[in-house]
Coordinates of C-alpha atoms in Angstrom, one line a residue:
X1 CA 53.4 65.8 151.4
X2 CA 54.4 62.3 150.2
X3 CA 52.8 59.5 148.3
X4 CA 53.5 55.8 147.8
X5 CA 55.2 54.6 144.6
X6 CA 56.6 51.3 143.4
X7 CA 60.1 50.5 144.7
X8 CA 62.4 50.5 141.6
X9 CA 64.2 47.4 142.9
X10 CA 61.0 45.5 143.8
X11 CA 57.8 46.9 142.1
X12 CA 55.6 44.8 144.4
X13 CA 56.7 47.0 147.3
X14 CA 55.6 50.6 147.8
X15 CA 57.9 53.2 149.1
X16 CA 57.5 56.9 150.2
X17 CA 58.1 59.6 147.6
X18 CA 57.7 63.3 147.5
X19 CA 56.0 64.8 144.4
X20 CA 58.1 67.4 142.6
X21 CA 56.4 70.1 140.4
X22 CA 57.3 70.1 136.7
X23 CA 58.1 73.8 135.9
X24 CA 59.5 73.6 132.4
X25 CA 61.0 71.5 129.6
X26 CA 59.4 69.0 127.3
X27 CA 56.9 66.6 128.8
X28 CA 55.7 65.1 125.5
X29 CA 57.6 63.0 123.0
X30 CA 56.6 61.2 119.8
X31 CA 58.6 58.5 118.1
X32 CA 57.8 56.8 114.8
X33 CA 59.3 53.5 113.6
X34 CA 59.1 52.3 110.1
X35 CA 58.9 48.5 109.8
X36 CA 60.3 46.3 107.1
X37 CA 56.8 45.2 106.0
X38 CA 55.9 48.9 105.3
X39 CA 53.9 49.5 108.5
X40 CA 54.6 52.3 110.9
X41 CA 54.3 52.4 114.7
X42 CA 54.0 55.7 116.5
X43 CA 54.4 56.0 120.2
X44 CA 53.4 59.2 122.0
X45 CA 54.4 59.6 125.6
X46 CA 53.4 62.4 128.1
X47 CA 55.1 62.7 131.5
X48 CA 52.2 63.3 134.0
X49 CA 54.0 63.4 137.3
X50 CA 57.5 63.0 138.9
X51 CA 58.2 62.1 142.5
X52 CA 61.5 61.9 144.4
X53 CA 61.9 58.6 146.2
X54 CA 62.7 59.5 149.8
X55 CA 66.2 58.6 151.1
X56 CA 67.1 56.7 147.9
X57 CA 70.2 57.2 145.8
X58 CA 71.7 55.2 142.8
X59 CA 75.2 53.7 142.9
X60 CA 76.6 57.1 141.9
X61 CA 74.9 59.0 144.7
X62 CA 72.2 60.6 142.4
X63 CA 68.6 60.9 143.6
X64 CA 66.1 58.3 142.4
X65 CA 62.8 59.5 140.8
X66 CA 59.6 57.8 140.0
X67 CA 58.1 59.1 136.7
X68 CA 54.4 58.8 135.9
X69 CA 53.5 58.8 132.2
X70 CA 50.7 58.1 129.8
X71 CA 51.3 56.6 126.4
X72 CA 49.4 56.1 123.1
X73 CA 50.4 53.7 120.4
X74 CA 49.2 54.0 116.9
X75 CA 49.9 51.4 114.2
X76 CA 49.5 52.1 110.5
X77 CA 49.6 48.8 108.7
X78 CA 51.2 48.3 105.4
X79 CA 49.1 48.3 102.3
X80 CA 47.7 44.8 101.6
X81 CA 49.9 43.2 99.0
X82 CA 48.2 41.3 96.2
X83 CA 49.9 38.5 94.4

């Protein structure tokens, strides 16, 4: 069974891809950046699906995948500085 996904070289064009089941590994990552003004930005990303683009290889001959993910961004602003 295949589905249509954006072409990596031209996102306005859809190409055929075959969904591949995720059977292990980490599908969630969280990264926090501390900013110079004291704020922090946290980005949480969850891989939701992966599909192998049919008949496509990169310049090294490796298969090309389309990765579906959802993300959440949380900003904790710095304390208000009073003069």
